[in-house]
Amino acid sequence: MASVQLSELVDFSQKSLLISAVSIAFNPTFWNIIARQEYHNKVLTRLFGGKSQTACYFLAATIFSLGIVRDLLYERALRHQPSHPLLETKEVTYFGFALLALGNLLVVSSTWQLGITGTFLGDYFGILMDDIVTGFPFNVTDAPMYYGSTMSFLGSALVYAKPAGLLVTVFVLFVYLVALRFENPFTAGIYAKRDAERAAVSKSDTKKTR
Ligand SMILES: *[C@@H]1O[C@H](CO)[C@@H](O)[C@H](O)[C@H]1NC(C)=O
């Protein structure tokens, strides 16, 4: 039985593959650094003359643009990679399109539910959601943005029939899981602080009314 080497499925000599991986890792690193700078030092809000809403919209546009660049670099990397006959079947292609549709549905519905500031790190700007969103897609997954994006990467890999895309998808998932481990405790902390402050306010209100 012939054993298949990863190097036969993926052309590691293509620079576009490395560039794609770098842009995938860069994006969450970038927005986490900026968001924490904003939270601790109000860097972006100051840049926008104290208007945190405007500053958050600016960050949202930046993150969105970086996402488009990342997607273009991924597609370019895929075009430089060899296809595999096992992936070049109709079934695989249809499954890929289904994953693309589902992944985009998760991302779009999540943005719809959270709004722009809720989606793009508004909590770091002090723009907090009033309540935890529990409707779709948050009743299926706690991180629809990240899992939806991962599904889209997988979908493209299958549509293009490129094993390299499968490898990149594993890397995307890894990057997002690291990001979640980094982001979740921090966001939870922001909301815990708000809830503690709310509780303190309502306590002093009860005192006043007595
Ligand atoms: C999530 O919510 C949607 C829309 O309300 C609903 O159709 C779906 O069945 C729910 N899914 C789960 C797993 O609860």
mmCIF file of C-alpha atoms and ligand atoms in Angstrom:
data_model
loop_
_atom_site.group_PDB
_atom_site.id
_atom_site.type_symbol
_atom_site.label_atom_id
_atom_site.label_comp_id
_atom_site.label_asym_id
_atom_site.label_seq_id
_atom_site.Cartn_x
_atom_site.Cartn_y
_atom_site.Cartn_z
ATOM 1 C CA MET A 1 0.000 0.000 0.000
ATOM 2 C CA ALA A 2 1.365 3.363 -0.959
ATOM 3 C CA SER A 3 1.568 5.756 1.895
ATOM 4 C CA VAL A 4 0.693 9.339 1.081
ATOM 5 C CA GLN A 5 2.971 12.062 2.306
ATOM 6 C CA LEU A 6 1.495 15.409 3.313
ATOM 7 C CA SER A 7 4.096 17.029 1.053
ATOM 8 C CA GLU A 8 2.524 15.267 -1.948
ATOM 9 C CA LEU A 9 -0.878 16.788 -1.144
ATOM 10 C CA VAL A 10 0.285 20.246 -0.195
ATOM 11 C CA ASP A 11 2.824 22.339 -2.088
ATOM 12 C CA PHE A 12 4.748 23.909 0.772
ATOM 13 C CA SER A 13 7.076 25.718 -1.640
ATOM 14 C CA GLN A 14 4.288 28.177 -2.523
ATOM 15 C CA LYS A 15 4.855 31.390 -0.605
ATOM 16 C CA SER A 16 1.160 32.260 -0.934
ATOM 17 C CA LEU A 17 0.362 29.443 1.529
ATOM 18 C CA LEU A 18 2.596 30.944 4.218
ATOM 19 C CA ILE A 19 1.255 34.440 3.510
ATOM 20 C CA SER A 20 -2.303 33.147 3.919
ATOM 21 C CA ALA A 21 -1.404 31.517 7.247
ATOM 22 C CA VAL A 22 0.259 34.708 8.469
ATOM 23 C CA SER A 23 -2.813 36.822 7.651
ATOM 24 C CA ILE A 24 -5.061 34.285 9.426
ATOM 25 C CA ALA A 25 -2.977 34.488 12.600
ATOM 26 C CA PHE A 26 -2.462 38.242 12.290
ATOM 27 C CA ASN A 27 -6.121 39.307 12.354
ATOM 28 C CA PRO A 28 -7.242 38.115 15.813
ATOM 29 C CA THR A 29 -3.837 39.056 17.230
ATOM 30 C CA PHE A 30 -4.235 42.570 15.843
ATOM 31 C CA TRP A 31 -7.779 43.152 17.086
ATOM 32 C CA ASN A 32 -7.039 41.744 20.538
ATOM 33 C CA ILE A 33 -4.038 44.022 20.975
ATOM 34 C CA ILE A 34 -5.999 47.076 19.802
ATOM 35 C CA ALA A 35 -9.063 46.171 21.882
ATOM 36 C CA ARG A 36 -7.045 45.745 25.074
ATOM 37 C CA GLN A 37 -5.210 48.995 24.417
ATOM 38 C CA GLU A 38 -8.622 50.597 24.043
ATOM 39 C CA TYR A 39 -9.921 49.021 27.235
ATOM 40 C CA HIS A 40 -6.924 49.994 29.354
ATOM 41 C CA ASN A 41 -5.830 53.290 27.749
ATOM 42 C CA LYS A 42 -8.792 54.375 25.579
ATOM 43 C CA VAL A 43 -6.372 54.647 22.643
ATOM 44 C CA LEU A 44 -8.924 54.627 19.808
ATOM 45 C CA THR A 45 -11.538 56.657 21.649
ATOM 46 C CA ARG A 46 -8.956 59.388 22.252
ATOM 47 C CA LEU A 47 -7.970 59.266 18.587
ATOM 48 C CA PHE A 48 -11.615 59.962 17.745
ATOM 49 C CA GLY A 49 -11.975 62.874 20.150
ATOM 50 C CA GLY A 50 -13.642 60.896 22.913
ATOM 51 C CA LYS A 51 -16.333 59.380 20.705
ATOM 52 C CA SER A 52 -16.183 55.695 21.600
ATOM 53 C CA GLN A 53 -19.043 54.760 19.270
ATOM 54 C CA THR A 54 -17.232 56.251 16.260
ATOM 55 C CA ALA A 55 -13.953 54.662 17.359
ATOM 56 C CA CYS A 56 -15.657 51.259 17.559
ATOM 57 C CA TYR A 57 -17.153 51.674 14.075
ATOM 58 C CA PHE A 58 -13.692 52.521 12.787
ATOM 59 C CA LEU A 59 -12.269 49.349 14.352
ATOM 60 C CA ALA A 60 -15.193 47.370 12.922
ATOM 61 C CA ALA A 61 -14.458 48.659 9.402
ATOM 62 C CA THR A 62 -10.771 47.852 9.856
ATOM 63 C CA ILE A 63 -11.434 44.307 11.079
ATOM 64 C CA PHE A 64 -13.954 43.765 8.284
ATOM 65 C CA SER A 65 -11.434 44.938 5.649
ATOM 66 C CA LEU A 66 -8.691 42.766 7.118
ATOM 67 C CA GLY A 67 -11.118 39.841 6.857
ATOM 68 C CA ILE A 68 -11.629 40.505 3.154
ATOM 69 C CA VAL A 69 -7.857 40.669 2.589
ATOM 70 C CA ARG A 70 -7.453 37.409 4.520
ATOM 71 C CA ASP A 71 -10.119 35.719 2.373
ATOM 72 C CA LEU A 72 -8.512 36.938 -0.862
ATOM 73 C CA LEU A 73 -5.086 35.701 0.274
ATOM 74 C CA TYR A 74 -6.616 32.327 1.162
ATOM 75 C CA GLU A 75 -8.251 32.005 -2.253
ATOM 76 C CA ARG A 76 -5.013 32.954 -3.951
ATOM 77 C CA ALA A 77 -3.142 30.349 -1.884
ATOM 78 C CA LEU A 78 -5.700 27.698 -2.867
ATOM 79 C CA ARG A 79 -5.319 28.507 -6.571
ATOM 80 C CA HIS A 80 -1.552 27.828 -6.273
ATOM 81 C CA GLN A 81 -2.134 24.423 -4.676
ATOM 82 C CA PRO A 82 -2.649 20.996 -6.256
ATOM 83 C CA SER A 83 -6.182 19.563 -6.340
ATOM 84 C CA HIS A 84 -6.928 16.022 -5.253
ATOM 85 C CA PRO A 85 -9.143 13.635 -7.284
ATOM 86 C CA LEU A 86 -10.886 12.393 -4.109
ATOM 87 C CA LEU A 87 -12.157 15.920 -3.510
ATOM 88 C CA GLU A 88 -13.091 16.534 -7.130
ATOM 89 C CA THR A 89 -16.462 14.809 -6.918
ATOM 90 C CA LYS A 90 -19.863 16.459 -7.220
ATOM 91 C CA GLU A 91 -20.820 15.376 -3.690
ATOM 92 C CA VAL A 92 -17.764 17.004 -2.141
ATOM 93 C CA THR A 93 -18.367 20.193 -4.140
ATOM 94 C CA TYR A 94 -22.014 20.377 -3.017
ATOM 95 C CA PHE A 95 -21.018 19.692 0.580
ATOM 96 C CA GLY A 96 -18.480 22.517 0.272
ATOM 97 C CA PHE A 97 -21.159 24.924 -0.971
ATOM 98 C CA ALA A 98 -23.471 23.841 1.880
ATOM 99 C CA LEU A 99 -20.712 24.553 4.404
ATOM 100 C CA LEU A 100 -20.095 27.966 2.830
ATOM 101 C CA ALA A 101 -23.802 28.794 3.079
ATOM 102 C CA LEU A 102 -24.067 27.550 6.671
ATOM 103 C CA GLY A 103 -20.868 29.304 7.726
ATOM 104 C CA ASN A 104 -22.058 32.590 6.265
ATOM 105 C CA LEU A 105 -25.475 32.130 7.852
ATOM 106 C CA LEU A 106 -23.810 31.807 11.283
ATOM 107 C CA VAL A 107 -21.662 34.897 10.717
ATOM 108 C CA VAL A 108 -24.446 37.073 9.281
ATOM 109 C CA SER A 109 -27.100 36.052 11.827
ATOM 110 C CA SER A 110 -24.621 36.606 14.644
ATOM 111 C CA THR A 111 -23.877 40.134 13.395
ATOM 112 C CA TRP A 112 -27.625 40.719 13.020
ATOM 113 C CA GLN A 113 -28.207 39.715 16.653
ATOM 114 C CA LEU A 114 -25.288 41.582 18.187
ATOM 115 C CA GLY A 115 -25.216 44.681 15.999
ATOM 116 C CA ILE A 116 -21.984 46.259 14.764
ATOM 117 C CA THR A 117 -20.617 47.330 18.143
ATOM 118 C CA GLY A 118 -21.662 44.053 19.779
ATOM 119 C CA THR A 119 -19.902 42.072 17.061
ATOM 120 C CA PHE A 120 -16.766 44.161 16.838
ATOM 121 C CA LEU A 121 -15.502 44.342 20.406
ATOM 122 C CA GLY A 122 -17.782 47.137 21.605
ATOM 123 C CA ASP A 123 -17.479 45.814 25.171
ATOM 124 C CA TYR A 124 -13.829 46.903 25.198
ATOM 125 C CA PHE A 125 -15.050 50.434 24.407
ATOM 126 C CA GLY A 126 -17.493 50.364 27.295
ATOM 127 C CA ILE A 127 -20.421 49.770 24.904
ATOM 128 C CA LEU A 128 -21.983 46.781 26.631
ATOM 129 C CA MET A 129 -24.923 44.632 25.619
ATOM 130 C CA ASP A 130 -27.855 44.920 28.029
ATOM 131 C CA ASP A 131 -28.502 41.200 28.093
ATOM 132 C CA ILE A 132 -26.907 38.002 26.911
ATOM 133 C CA VAL A 133 -28.231 37.149 23.432
ATOM 134 C CA THR A 134 -29.681 33.635 23.493
ATOM 135 C CA GLY A 135 -31.541 33.425 20.142
ATOM 136 C CA PHE A 136 -30.195 31.845 16.962
ATOM 137 C CA PRO A 137 -27.295 31.363 16.275
ATOM 138 C CA PHE A 138 -26.324 31.578 19.941
ATOM 139 C CA ASN A 139 -28.600 28.669 20.827
ATOM 140 C CA VAL A 140 -26.467 26.436 18.543
ATOM 141 C CA THR A 141 -22.966 27.671 19.331
ATOM 142 C CA ASP A 142 -21.398 30.145 21.742
ATOM 143 C CA ALA A 143 -18.970 31.453 19.096
ATOM 144 C CA PRO A 144 -20.912 31.595 15.792
ATOM 145 C CA MET A 145 -18.442 34.085 14.270
ATOM 146 C CA TYR A 146 -15.469 31.826 14.748
ATOM 147 C CA TYR A 147 -17.146 28.524 13.940
ATOM 148 C CA GLY A 148 -18.987 30.063 10.978
ATOM 149 C CA SER A 149 -15.720 31.437 9.628
ATOM 150 C CA THR A 150 -14.025 28.057 10.108
ATOM 151 C CA MET A 151 -16.860 26.362 8.182
ATOM 152 C CA SER A 152 -16.400 28.819 5.325
ATOM 153 C CA PHE A 153 -12.685 28.008 5.145
ATOM 154 C CA LEU A 154 -13.523 24.301 5.043
ATOM 155 C CA GLY A 155 -16.232 24.909 2.433
ATOM 156 C CA SER A 156 -13.807 26.755 0.143
ATOM 157 C CA ALA A 157 -11.210 23.998 0.546
ATOM 158 C CA LEU A 158 -13.789 21.430 -0.608
ATOM 159 C CA VAL A 159 -15.186 23.549 -3.450
ATOM 160 C CA TYR A 160 -11.637 24.087 -4.754
ATOM 161 C CA ALA A 161 -10.806 20.395 -4.023
ATOM 162 C CA LYS A 162 -7.538 21.384 -2.350
ATOM 163 C CA PRO A 163 -6.039 19.332 0.494
ATOM 164 C CA ALA A 164 -3.988 22.425 1.398
ATOM 165 C CA GLY A 165 -7.266 24.130 2.240
ATOM 166 C CA LEU A 166 -8.051 21.397 4.750
ATOM 167 C CA LEU A 167 -4.696 22.012 6.394
ATOM 168 C CA VAL A 168 -5.332 25.761 6.500
ATOM 169 C CA THR A 169 -8.775 25.111 8.022
ATOM 170 C CA VAL A 170 -7.193 23.156 10.884
ATOM 171 C CA PHE A 171 -4.878 26.112 11.428
ATOM 172 C CA VAL A 172 -7.829 28.550 11.384
ATOM 173 C CA LEU A 173 -9.628 26.493 14.016
ATOM 174 C CA PHE A 174 -6.489 26.400 16.157
ATOM 175 C CA VAL A 175 -6.042 30.193 15.915
ATOM 176 C CA TYR A 176 -9.698 30.792 16.835
ATOM 177 C CA LEU A 177 -9.600 28.391 19.788
ATOM 178 C CA VAL A 178 -6.547 30.207 21.122
ATOM 179 C CA ALA A 179 -8.327 33.542 20.558
ATOM 180 C CA LEU A 180 -11.414 32.316 22.435
ATOM 181 C CA ARG A 181 -9.343 31.159 25.403
ATOM 182 C CA PHE A 182 -7.819 34.617 25.463
ATOM 183 C CA GLU A 183 -10.990 36.648 24.817
ATOM 184 C CA ASN A 184 -13.700 34.832 26.780
ATOM 185 C CA PRO A 185 -12.288 35.337 30.297
ATOM 186 C CA PHE A 186 -11.578 38.995 29.519
ATOM 187 C CA THR A 187 -15.088 39.720 28.204
ATOM 188 C CA ALA A 188 -16.600 37.790 31.111
ATOM 189 C CA GLY A 189 -14.552 40.024 33.416
ATOM 190 C CA ILE A 190 -15.877 43.201 31.745
ATOM 191 C CA TYR A 191 -19.483 42.068 32.256
ATOM 192 C CA ALA A 192 -18.858 40.814 35.796
ATOM 193 C CA LYS A 193 -17.528 44.283 36.649
ATOM 194 C CA ARG A 194 -20.627 45.934 35.105
ATOM 195 C CA ASP A 195 -22.958 43.586 36.992
ATOM 196 C CA ALA A 196 -21.141 44.271 40.266
ATOM 197 C CA GLU A 197 -21.496 48.024 39.655
ATOM 198 C CA ARG A 198 -25.186 47.632 38.802
ATOM 199 C CA ALA A 199 -25.738 45.642 41.997
ATOM 200 C CA ALA A 200 -23.954 48.341 44.014
ATOM 201 C CA VAL A 201 -26.099 51.073 42.415
ATOM 202 C CA SER A 202 -29.369 49.249 43.065
ATOM 203 C CA LYS A 203 -28.273 48.611 46.646
ATOM 204 C CA SER A 204 -27.648 52.329 47.239
ATOM 205 C CA ASP A 205 -30.973 53.091 45.506
ATOM 206 C CA THR A 206 -32.814 50.841 47.950
ATOM 207 C CA LYS A 207 -31.074 52.582 50.803
ATOM 208 C CA LYS A 208 -32.172 55.973 49.495
ATOM 209 C CA THR A 209 -35.809 54.956 49.155
ATOM 210 C CA ARG A 210 -35.896 53.611 52.671
HETATM 211 C C1 LIG B 1 -32.481 27.945 17.812
HETATM 212 O O1 LIG B 1 -33.410 28.965 17.507
HETATM 213 C C2 LIG B 1 -33.991 28.844 16.224
HETATM 214 C C3 LIG B 1 -34.818 30.109 15.959
HETATM 215 O O2 LIG B 1 -35.555 30.479 17.066
HETATM 216 C C4 LIG B 1 -34.819 27.569 16.165
HETATM 217 O O3 LIG B 1 -35.446 27.433 14.909
HETATM 218 C C5 LIG B 1 -33.883 26.387 16.421
HETATM 219 O O4 LIG B 1 -34.629 25.190 16.469
HETATM 220 C C6 LIG B 1 -33.134 26.576 17.731
HETATM 221 N N1 LIG B 1 -32.118 25.523 17.836
HETATM 222 C C7 LIG B 1 -31.880 24.864 18.968
HETATM 223 C C8 LIG B 1 -30.807 23.827 18.899
HETATM 224 O O5 LIG B 1 -32.463 25.094 20.009
#
